[in-house]
């Protein structure tokens, strides 16, 4: 097994999914070996990058350090270097390829020699730099100088890379051929310049070897390295797009009766010389060398290795069956024509934006993030991931091109606003596909290259449309929601100096890349596109209170801290056509050292009113690398607009440290699924719990809700801190939906946490209210409008591709989905007969007076009764303040039954209380959140 295969298995955890490249293996010959070890090939336009070392066969390269630096000269991240495994030697080909992520920084820069980019280096086990080659630049000109950082090896620091003067087109690499670097089809593990064709002295086999014998019954062909003659019918062909070959299958195979059990009857033919001369259905005799390329068995055929077979061939039939999860069963179908039946579900569409791939999962569910449903590192979590890997299959496009880098003028396949491909949607294979394999992934390939332009004729799958125009009807008197606004900055890049940008295919700036404090839109046009999506989404979300994350902290730019927040609210009101929204102003005291993004709260004054001032948790020891939580209490309004102070609830908006980086003890990625900075997020959770307790006392309410992006999946360590403190995860308890998709795994980083402690001290007045924040919840939904949508729809990808995918709607307004929660049963229209209004019960600071004027109430059903919008529920109560020091018998992780109220108890609340009539007219919440997701 080569180093490239071994390393790619590890690298697959951090690299994007594979592109389906198939290439010939060079013949084994010591005559091609290099005199001195050196870098002979750099593949950086491929899905899995590699750096190839040329050396004498048998050279031990164990312990060598291989990697790349950015155009600035430093190693960007740990994944950009690798240590060659023990026992690795250069094979008879004279070359060995090592998989390692190469930083994507091949751009036109300001260096004296013009275009320059990443540089590849190789260091032997003695620490000696044996090669340092720069992509691009001017040959013999000035190269990038290695700069020190924690990832850059000492041997590279201060050394100048040698510019190759060469850059690669999509699907190609740069190779040192006869002393000159040039772009060509990659030849990993074979010296550049070697075509891999059989030489004139190679004997041509006399007998035809059936494809099944070439494939064998194992993972690899038993005939690797041998030249064979075989026959087959062409089932798929790819003359363009980079695959440079076609699939053939033994005539008459594919029926229910398998005459070669355990062995496939199809195979890939790598043949750039003949692929343009054949057609699907041709009956061919092929002579070529057998090899394994990225895990797929193939035959490499030269221009003279193909002849047509005159005798007619029995037609190939697609295998019609449920696509199996077992590796051996899939191996027996490799290269064959399939018409998969059974359920398939879209698991990811992130790489659709760049490589035209859609990740599917067998069965009717997505691939769960293991730590979202099981404790990190547990046997259960490992079993979930093992099952995920067995269920994955890629729906590919029959090409290896990168639409973001090399094929921007070809319309992306599988991306559409009219027929969206969304995570969680059911997929149906509508026409036969061929089963391929490369870069550790099984792939459904269309029978010829698919693009957005020929989709009507070529696309082999259809997808259920799961979009909704609004969240589910969650019921309740008021509602809460979280919404990530995807770095909403009204300070655009063109207002600042030093910004670099991500550009569209015509060179227009779209978003800020680096170099300045702004993180959002590059200019006013781009900001308008972003605003339109966010505003549409929030107005359709229609929550009473919305917690925002990733909004500009305008004080960083010398403005009022709330300037960007105020602009967003103005845009929301403009779109609504009325003064519908307002924002919670920043408190007088704010942390002295804040991030450029912040949390915020907006609300609808017609439904709720802030009580007391907002407060920011200023704990630099815990939140120096995150956004400080923002607290605000609200009182709901009844149907007449009167405040119900006894229902005052506390909201705290949050945005914890991300998983992408970390420093200090416990913050390294331990490999248990929690990523970097787990210890810091635990510290932030503990600090937040203390803060919530303080704010709970200040608000005099047990209705406490923590909202936002906790950058922690549901079963991870930081979340356990909340559960132990008595909080419940509302979406996890009341829905089966998630808020985020990452590397084809679905889970929730965004949460609404409700305090689940009894606030009753046994008094009749307090029994009229829900016993806890969790018990006050009527319904909940995760509105899947962002994470499940194709990235190409995002404002930040405007005009990146020839397809026009931007639409002024709510879909892909961000990358996180909002969670929305309905609170409190709507009150009946009988009102209160004791003469005391809610205004009487509300002091200047919005506090409750202990429950005077409470009316009869009951919660009227279980946690799943959210869809009726309150219809059929018992009368709500507007009085009775909860007691924050009541005892708690519950476990924060349990799913407790809702608490009912005894009507006879309510009749004895106070002497002289008028008995409520039997015919109570239910008041339905004045507005509904309609739709079925």
mmCIF file with all atom_site columns, C-alpha atoms in Angstrom, residues 306-470:
data_model
loop_
_atom_site.group_PDB
_atom_site.id
_atom_site.type_symbol
_atom_site.label_atom_id
_atom_site.label_alt_id
_atom_site.label_comp_id
_atom_site.label_asym_id
_atom_site.label_entity_id
_atom_site.label_seq_id
_atom_site.pdbx_PDB_ins_code
_atom_site.Cartn_x
_atom_site.Cartn_y
_atom_site.Cartn_z
_atom_site.occupancy
_atom_site.B_iso_or_equiv
_atom_site.pdbx_formal_charge
_atom_site.auth_seq_id
_atom_site.auth_comp_id
_atom_site.auth_asym_id
_atom_site.auth_atom_id
_atom_site.pdbx_PDB_model_num
ATOM 1   C CA . UNK A 1 306 ? -8.779  -0.694 -28.140 1.00 0.00 ? 306 UNK A CA 1
ATOM 2   C CA . UNK A 1 307 ? -10.525 -2.572 -30.938 1.00 0.00 ? 307 UNK A CA 1
ATOM 3   C CA . UNK A 1 308 ? -14.193 -2.911 -31.776 1.00 0.00 ? 308 UNK A CA 1
ATOM 4   C CA . UNK A 1 309 ? -15.829 -6.324 -31.478 1.00 0.00 ? 309 UNK A CA 1
ATOM 5   C CA . UNK A 1 310 ? -17.934 -7.030 -34.543 1.00 0.00 ? 310 UNK A CA 1
ATOM 6   C CA . UNK A 1 311 ? -20.218 -9.624 -33.012 1.00 0.00 ? 311 UNK A CA 1
ATOM 7   C CA . UNK A 1 312 ? -23.285 -8.145 -31.289 1.00 0.00 ? 312 UNK A CA 1
ATOM 8   C CA . UNK A 1 313 ? -23.291 -8.121 -27.500 1.00 0.00 ? 313 UNK A CA 1
ATOM 9   C CA . UNK A 1 314 ? -26.157 -8.985 -25.218 1.00 0.00 ? 314 UNK A CA 1
ATOM 10  C CA . UNK A 1 315 ? -27.376 -5.829 -23.549 1.00 0.00 ? 315 UNK A CA 1
ATOM 11  C CA . UNK A 1 316 ? -26.159 -4.909 -20.085 1.00 0.00 ? 316 UNK A CA 1
ATOM 12  C CA . UNK A 1 317 ? -28.927 -4.606 -17.530 1.00 0.00 ? 317 UNK A CA 1
ATOM 13  C CA . UNK A 1 318 ? -28.753 -2.264 -14.528 1.00 0.00 ? 318 UNK A CA 1
ATOM 14  C CA . UNK A 1 319 ? -28.816 -3.982 -11.147 1.00 0.00 ? 319 UNK A CA 1
ATOM 15  C CA . UNK A 1 320 ? -32.138 -3.057 -9.585  1.00 0.00 ? 320 UNK A CA 1
ATOM 16  C CA . UNK A 1 321 ? -31.919 -3.472 -5.849  1.00 0.00 ? 321 UNK A CA 1
ATOM 17  C CA . UNK A 1 322 ? -31.557 -1.598 -2.567  1.00 0.00 ? 322 UNK A CA 1
ATOM 18  C CA . UNK A 1 323 ? -28.069 -0.144 -2.433  1.00 0.00 ? 323 UNK A CA 1
ATOM 19  C CA . UNK A 1 324 ? -26.209 -2.098 0.268   1.00 0.00 ? 324 UNK A CA 1
ATOM 20  C CA . UNK A 1 325 ? -24.367 -0.719 3.289   1.00 0.00 ? 325 UNK A CA 1
ATOM 21  C CA . UNK A 1 326 ? -21.909 -3.595 3.518   1.00 0.00 ? 326 UNK A CA 1
ATOM 22  C CA . UNK A 1 327 ? -18.493 -2.886 1.974   1.00 0.00 ? 327 UNK A CA 1
ATOM 23  C CA . UNK A 1 328 ? -18.156 -6.348 0.407   1.00 0.00 ? 328 UNK A CA 1
ATOM 24  C CA . UNK A 1 329 ? -21.562 -6.089 -1.232  1.00 0.00 ? 329 UNK A CA 1
ATOM 25  C CA . UNK A 1 330 ? -20.644 -2.707 -2.680  1.00 0.00 ? 330 UNK A CA 1
ATOM 26  C CA . UNK A 1 331 ? -17.281 -4.006 -3.860  1.00 0.00 ? 331 UNK A CA 1
ATOM 27  C CA . UNK A 1 332 ? -19.111 -6.702 -5.834  1.00 0.00 ? 332 UNK A CA 1
ATOM 28  C CA . UNK A 1 333 ? -20.912 -3.914 -7.739  1.00 0.00 ? 333 UNK A CA 1
ATOM 29  C CA . UNK A 1 334 ? -17.921 -1.630 -8.413  1.00 0.00 ? 334 UNK A CA 1
ATOM 30  C CA . UNK A 1 335 ? -17.986 -0.345 -11.982 1.00 0.00 ? 335 UNK A CA 1
ATOM 31  C CA . UNK A 1 336 ? -21.416 -1.792 -12.745 1.00 0.00 ? 336 UNK A CA 1
ATOM 32  C CA . UNK A 1 337 ? -24.580 -0.136 -13.984 1.00 0.00 ? 337 UNK A CA 1
ATOM 33  C CA . UNK A 1 338 ? -27.135 0.302  -11.166 1.00 0.00 ? 338 UNK A CA 1
ATOM 34  C CA . UNK A 1 339 ? -30.708 1.429  -10.736 1.00 0.00 ? 339 UNK A CA 1
ATOM 35  C CA . UNK A 1 340 ? -30.754 1.739  -6.925  1.00 0.00 ? 340 UNK A CA 1
ATOM 36  C CA . UNK A 1 341 ? -34.072 1.282  -5.185  1.00 0.00 ? 341 UNK A CA 1
ATOM 37  C CA . UNK A 1 342 ? -34.818 1.785  -1.529  1.00 0.00 ? 342 UNK A CA 1
ATOM 38  C CA . UNK A 1 343 ? -34.716 5.016  0.430   1.00 0.00 ? 343 UNK A CA 1
ATOM 39  C CA . UNK A 1 344 ? -31.912 7.544  -0.002  1.00 0.00 ? 344 UNK A CA 1
ATOM 40  C CA . UNK A 1 345 ? -31.598 10.822 1.905   1.00 0.00 ? 345 UNK A CA 1
ATOM 41  C CA . UNK A 1 346 ? -29.529 13.921 1.111   1.00 0.00 ? 346 UNK A CA 1
ATOM 42  C CA . UNK A 1 347 ? -26.867 14.179 3.820   1.00 0.00 ? 347 UNK A CA 1
ATOM 43  C CA . UNK A 1 348 ? -24.755 17.078 2.518   1.00 0.00 ? 348 UNK A CA 1
ATOM 44  C CA . UNK A 1 349 ? -24.612 19.560 -0.342  1.00 0.00 ? 349 UNK A CA 1
ATOM 45  C CA . UNK A 1 350 ? -21.595 21.650 0.685   1.00 0.00 ? 350 UNK A CA 1
ATOM 46  C CA . UNK A 1 351 ? -19.293 20.275 -2.024  1.00 0.00 ? 351 UNK A CA 1
ATOM 47  C CA . UNK A 1 352 ? -21.991 20.698 -4.636  1.00 0.00 ? 352 UNK A CA 1
ATOM 48  C CA . UNK A 1 353 ? -20.796 24.293 -4.758  1.00 0.00 ? 353 UNK A CA 1
ATOM 49  C CA . UNK A 1 354 ? -17.276 23.298 -5.766  1.00 0.00 ? 354 UNK A CA 1
ATOM 50  C CA . UNK A 1 355 ? -17.164 19.720 -7.063  1.00 0.00 ? 355 UNK A CA 1
ATOM 51  C CA . UNK A 1 356 ? -20.721 18.967 -8.147  1.00 0.00 ? 356 UNK A CA 1
ATOM 52  C CA . UNK A 1 357 ? -21.186 16.308 -5.461  1.00 0.00 ? 357 UNK A CA 1
ATOM 53  C CA . UNK A 1 358 ? -24.177 15.483 -3.290  1.00 0.00 ? 358 UNK A CA 1
ATOM 54  C CA . UNK A 1 359 ? -23.652 13.231 -0.276  1.00 0.00 ? 359 UNK A CA 1
ATOM 55  C CA . UNK A 1 360 ? -26.450 10.698 0.133   1.00 0.00 ? 360 UNK A CA 1
ATOM 56  C CA . UNK A 1 361 ? -27.237 8.371  3.029   1.00 0.00 ? 361 UNK A CA 1
ATOM 57  C CA . UNK A 1 362 ? -29.007 5.064  2.673   1.00 0.00 ? 362 UNK A CA 1
ATOM 58  C CA . UNK A 1 363 ? -32.267 5.014  4.601   1.00 0.00 ? 363 UNK A CA 1
ATOM 59  C CA . UNK A 1 364 ? -34.722 7.760  5.467   1.00 0.00 ? 364 UNK A CA 1
ATOM 60  C CA . UNK A 1 365 ? -32.533 9.859  7.769   1.00 0.00 ? 365 UNK A CA 1
ATOM 61  C CA . UNK A 1 366 ? -29.461 12.056 7.548   1.00 0.00 ? 366 UNK A CA 1
ATOM 62  C CA . UNK A 1 367 ? -26.085 11.152 9.056   1.00 0.00 ? 367 UNK A CA 1
ATOM 63  C CA . UNK A 1 368 ? -26.128 12.278 12.704  1.00 0.00 ? 368 UNK A CA 1
ATOM 64  C CA . UNK A 1 369 ? -23.241 14.091 14.328  1.00 0.00 ? 369 UNK A CA 1
ATOM 65  C CA . UNK A 1 370 ? -22.197 11.450 16.898  1.00 0.00 ? 370 UNK A CA 1
ATOM 66  C CA . UNK A 1 371 ? -21.716 13.898 19.783  1.00 0.00 ? 371 UNK A CA 1
ATOM 67  C CA . UNK A 1 372 ? -25.157 15.334 19.135  1.00 0.00 ? 372 UNK A CA 1
ATOM 68  C CA . UNK A 1 373 ? -26.785 12.070 20.233  1.00 0.00 ? 373 UNK A CA 1
ATOM 69  C CA . UNK A 1 374 ? -24.126 10.340 22.347  1.00 0.00 ? 374 UNK A CA 1
ATOM 70  C CA . UNK A 1 375 ? -21.436 11.325 24.804  1.00 0.00 ? 375 UNK A CA 1
ATOM 71  C CA . UNK A 1 376 ? -18.098 12.171 23.154  1.00 0.00 ? 376 UNK A CA 1
ATOM 72  C CA . UNK A 1 377 ? -15.664 9.275  22.933  1.00 0.00 ? 377 UNK A CA 1
ATOM 73  C CA . UNK A 1 378 ? -18.275 6.757  24.013  1.00 0.00 ? 378 UNK A CA 1
ATOM 74  C CA . UNK A 1 379 ? -18.781 3.380  22.400  1.00 0.00 ? 379 UNK A CA 1
ATOM 75  C CA . UNK A 1 380 ? -22.187 4.604  21.258  1.00 0.00 ? 380 UNK A CA 1
ATOM 76  C CA . UNK A 1 381 ? -20.662 7.636  19.513  1.00 0.00 ? 381 UNK A CA 1
ATOM 77  C CA . UNK A 1 382 ? -18.101 5.448  17.759  1.00 0.00 ? 382 UNK A CA 1
ATOM 78  C CA . UNK A 1 383 ? -20.823 3.047  16.654  1.00 0.00 ? 383 UNK A CA 1
ATOM 79  C CA . UNK A 1 384 ? -22.867 5.921  15.232  1.00 0.00 ? 384 UNK A CA 1
ATOM 80  C CA . UNK A 1 385 ? -19.924 7.149  13.183  1.00 0.00 ? 385 UNK A CA 1
ATOM 81  C CA . UNK A 1 386 ? -19.172 3.635  11.947  1.00 0.00 ? 386 UNK A CA 1
ATOM 82  C CA . UNK A 1 387 ? -22.759 3.364  10.774  1.00 0.00 ? 387 UNK A CA 1
ATOM 83  C CA . UNK A 1 388 ? -22.506 6.805  9.160   1.00 0.00 ? 388 UNK A CA 1
ATOM 84  C CA . UNK A 1 389 ? -19.509 5.711  7.130   1.00 0.00 ? 389 UNK A CA 1
ATOM 85  C CA . UNK A 1 390 ? -21.289 2.573  5.985   1.00 0.00 ? 390 UNK A CA 1
ATOM 86  C CA . UNK A 1 391 ? -24.356 4.546  4.859   1.00 0.00 ? 391 UNK A CA 1
ATOM 87  C CA . UNK A 1 392 ? -22.566 7.234  2.840   1.00 0.00 ? 392 UNK A CA 1
ATOM 88  C CA . UNK A 1 393 ? -22.515 7.331  -0.951  1.00 0.00 ? 393 UNK A CA 1
ATOM 89  C CA . UNK A 1 394 ? -21.707 10.302 -3.211  1.00 0.00 ? 394 UNK A CA 1
ATOM 90  C CA . UNK A 1 395 ? -23.964 11.333 -6.072  1.00 0.00 ? 395 UNK A CA 1
ATOM 91  C CA . UNK A 1 396 ? -21.326 12.717 -8.443  1.00 0.00 ? 396 UNK A CA 1
ATOM 92  C CA . UNK A 1 397 ? -21.305 14.639 -11.718 1.00 0.00 ? 397 UNK A CA 1
ATOM 93  C CA . UNK A 1 398 ? -18.993 12.500 -13.866 1.00 0.00 ? 398 UNK A CA 1
ATOM 94  C CA . UNK A 1 399 ? -16.193 15.055 -13.631 1.00 0.00 ? 399 UNK A CA 1
ATOM 95  C CA . UNK A 1 400 ? -13.239 16.108 -11.485 1.00 0.00 ? 400 UNK A CA 1
ATOM 96  C CA . UNK A 1 401 ? -13.397 19.861 -12.084 1.00 0.00 ? 401 UNK A CA 1
ATOM 97  C CA . UNK A 1 402 ? -13.481 22.472 -9.335  1.00 0.00 ? 402 UNK A CA 1
ATOM 98  C CA . UNK A 1 403 ? -16.270 24.855 -10.273 1.00 0.00 ? 403 UNK A CA 1
ATOM 99  C CA . UNK A 1 404 ? -14.948 27.534 -7.916  1.00 0.00 ? 404 UNK A CA 1
ATOM 100 C CA . UNK A 1 405 ? -11.431 27.518 -9.283  1.00 0.00 ? 405 UNK A CA 1
ATOM 101 C CA . UNK A 1 406 ? -11.299 26.162 -12.807 1.00 0.00 ? 406 UNK A CA 1
ATOM 102 C CA . UNK A 1 407 ? -14.763 25.899 -14.337 1.00 0.00 ? 407 UNK A CA 1
ATOM 103 C CA . UNK A 1 408 ? -16.716 28.937 -13.188 1.00 0.00 ? 408 UNK A CA 1
ATOM 104 C CA . UNK A 1 409 ? -18.374 29.386 -16.569 1.00 0.00 ? 409 UNK A CA 1
ATOM 105 C CA . UNK A 1 410 ? -20.031 25.973 -16.502 1.00 0.00 ? 410 UNK A CA 1
ATOM 106 C CA . UNK A 1 411 ? -23.343 25.984 -14.629 1.00 0.00 ? 411 UNK A CA 1
ATOM 107 C CA . UNK A 1 412 ? -23.214 23.938 -11.443 1.00 0.00 ? 412 UNK A CA 1
ATOM 108 C CA . UNK A 1 413 ? -25.126 20.659 -11.425 1.00 0.00 ? 413 UNK A CA 1
ATOM 109 C CA . UNK A 1 414 ? -27.684 19.801 -8.725  1.00 0.00 ? 414 UNK A CA 1
ATOM 110 C CA . UNK A 1 415 ? -28.094 23.467 -7.652  1.00 0.00 ? 415 UNK A CA 1
ATOM 111 C CA . UNK A 1 416 ? -31.416 25.186 -8.240  1.00 0.00 ? 416 UNK A CA 1
ATOM 112 C CA . UNK A 1 417 ? -33.909 27.518 -6.612  1.00 0.00 ? 417 UNK A CA 1
ATOM 113 C CA . UNK A 1 418 ? -36.779 25.873 -8.474  1.00 0.00 ? 418 UNK A CA 1
ATOM 114 C CA . UNK A 1 419 ? -35.792 22.297 -7.560  1.00 0.00 ? 419 UNK A CA 1
ATOM 115 C CA . UNK A 1 420 ? -33.569 22.647 -4.478  1.00 0.00 ? 420 UNK A CA 1
ATOM 116 C CA . UNK A 1 421 ? -31.383 19.822 -3.214  1.00 0.00 ? 421 UNK A CA 1
ATOM 117 C CA . UNK A 1 422 ? -31.714 20.121 0.574   1.00 0.00 ? 422 UNK A CA 1
ATOM 118 C CA . UNK A 1 423 ? -30.180 18.093 3.368   1.00 0.00 ? 423 UNK A CA 1
ATOM 119 C CA . UNK A 1 424 ? -32.825 15.780 4.770   1.00 0.00 ? 424 UNK A CA 1
ATOM 120 C CA . UNK A 1 425 ? -34.761 15.555 1.509   1.00 0.00 ? 425 UNK A CA 1
ATOM 121 C CA . UNK A 1 426 ? -35.495 12.173 -0.014  1.00 0.00 ? 426 UNK A CA 1
ATOM 122 C CA . UNK A 1 427 ? -33.586 11.396 -3.214  1.00 0.00 ? 427 UNK A CA 1
ATOM 123 C CA . UNK A 1 428 ? -34.762 9.116  -5.994  1.00 0.00 ? 428 UNK A CA 1
ATOM 124 C CA . UNK A 1 429 ? -32.419 7.688  -8.632  1.00 0.00 ? 429 UNK A CA 1
ATOM 125 C CA . UNK A 1 430 ? -34.447 8.192  -11.794 1.00 0.00 ? 430 UNK A CA 1
ATOM 126 C CA . UNK A 1 431 ? -32.039 6.742  -14.394 1.00 0.00 ? 431 UNK A CA 1
ATOM 127 C CA . UNK A 1 432 ? -29.167 4.236  -14.208 1.00 0.00 ? 432 UNK A CA 1
ATOM 128 C CA . UNK A 1 433 ? -25.840 5.247  -12.684 1.00 0.00 ? 433 UNK A CA 1
ATOM 129 C CA . UNK A 1 434 ? -22.461 3.533  -12.516 1.00 0.00 ? 434 UNK A CA 1
ATOM 130 C CA . UNK A 1 435 ? -20.925 2.713  -9.140  1.00 0.00 ? 435 UNK A CA 1
ATOM 131 C CA . UNK A 1 436 ? -17.438 4.182  -8.866  1.00 0.00 ? 436 UNK A CA 1
ATOM 132 C CA . UNK A 1 437 ? -14.994 4.505  -5.993  1.00 0.00 ? 437 UNK A CA 1
ATOM 133 C CA . UNK A 1 438 ? -12.178 6.895  -5.229  1.00 0.00 ? 438 UNK A CA 1
ATOM 134 C CA . UNK A 1 439 ? -10.701 8.838  -2.317  1.00 0.00 ? 439 UNK A CA 1
ATOM 135 C CA . UNK A 1 440 ? -12.373 6.507  0.167   1.00 0.00 ? 440 UNK A CA 1
ATOM 136 C CA . UNK A 1 441 ? -15.912 7.167  -1.108  1.00 0.00 ? 441 UNK A CA 1
ATOM 137 C CA . UNK A 1 442 ? -18.406 5.164  -3.132  1.00 0.00 ? 442 UNK A CA 1
ATOM 138 C CA . UNK A 1 443 ? -19.926 7.213  -5.941  1.00 0.00 ? 443 UNK A CA 1
ATOM 139 C CA . UNK A 1 444 ? -22.988 7.117  -8.161  1.00 0.00 ? 444 UNK A CA 1
ATOM 140 C CA . UNK A 1 445 ? -21.705 8.474  -11.473 1.00 0.00 ? 445 UNK A CA 1
ATOM 141 C CA . UNK A 1 446 ? -24.092 9.589  -14.219 1.00 0.00 ? 446 UNK A CA 1
ATOM 142 C CA . UNK A 1 447 ? -23.428 7.821  -17.498 1.00 0.00 ? 447 UNK A CA 1
ATOM 143 C CA . UNK A 1 448 ? -21.818 10.980 -18.911 1.00 0.00 ? 448 UNK A CA 1
ATOM 144 C CA . UNK A 1 449 ? -20.749 14.311 -17.484 1.00 0.00 ? 449 UNK A CA 1
ATOM 145 C CA . UNK A 1 450 ? -23.566 16.287 -15.856 1.00 0.00 ? 450 UNK A CA 1
ATOM 146 C CA . UNK A 1 451 ? -23.763 20.088 -15.741 1.00 0.00 ? 451 UNK A CA 1
ATOM 147 C CA . UNK A 1 452 ? -26.509 22.526 -14.924 1.00 0.00 ? 452 UNK A CA 1
ATOM 148 C CA . UNK A 1 453 ? -27.002 23.102 -18.635 1.00 0.00 ? 453 UNK A CA 1
ATOM 149 C CA . UNK A 1 454 ? -27.745 19.468 -19.564 1.00 0.00 ? 454 UNK A CA 1
ATOM 150 C CA . UNK A 1 455 ? -29.490 18.482 -16.328 1.00 0.00 ? 455 UNK A CA 1
ATOM 151 C CA . UNK A 1 456 ? -32.880 17.970 -17.944 1.00 0.00 ? 456 UNK A CA 1
ATOM 152 C CA . UNK A 1 457 ? -31.470 15.186 -20.093 1.00 0.00 ? 457 UNK A CA 1
ATOM 153 C CA . UNK A 1 458 ? -28.620 13.832 -17.959 1.00 0.00 ? 458 UNK A CA 1
ATOM 154 C CA . UNK A 1 459 ? -29.375 14.313 -14.252 1.00 0.00 ? 459 UNK A CA 1
ATOM 155 C CA . UNK A 1 460 ? -29.962 10.835 -12.776 1.00 0.00 ? 460 UNK A CA 1
ATOM 156 C CA . UNK A 1 461 ? -31.840 11.840 -9.617  1.00 0.00 ? 461 UNK A CA 1
ATOM 157 C CA . UNK A 1 462 ? -34.760 13.886 -8.323  1.00 0.00 ? 462 UNK A CA 1
ATOM 158 C CA . UNK A 1 463 ? -35.276 15.302 -4.844  1.00 0.00 ? 463 UNK A CA 1
ATOM 159 C CA . UNK A 1 464 ? -38.260 16.045 -2.634  1.00 0.00 ? 464 UNK A CA 1
ATOM 160 C CA . UNK A 1 465 ? -38.860 19.750 -2.032  1.00 0.00 ? 465 UNK A CA 1
ATOM 161 C CA . UNK A 1 466 ? -38.942 20.206 1.748   1.00 0.00 ? 466 UNK A CA 1
ATOM 162 C CA . UNK A 1 467 ? -38.967 23.999 1.835   1.00 0.00 ? 467 UNK A CA 1
ATOM 163 C CA . UNK A 1 468 ? -41.535 25.879 3.907   1.00 0.00 ? 468 UNK A CA 1
ATOM 164 C CA . UNK A 1 469 ? -42.412 29.559 3.873   1.00 0.00 ? 469 UNK A CA 1
ATOM 165 C CA . UNK A 1 470 ? -42.614 29.802 7.662   1.00 0.00 ? 470 UNK A CA 1
#
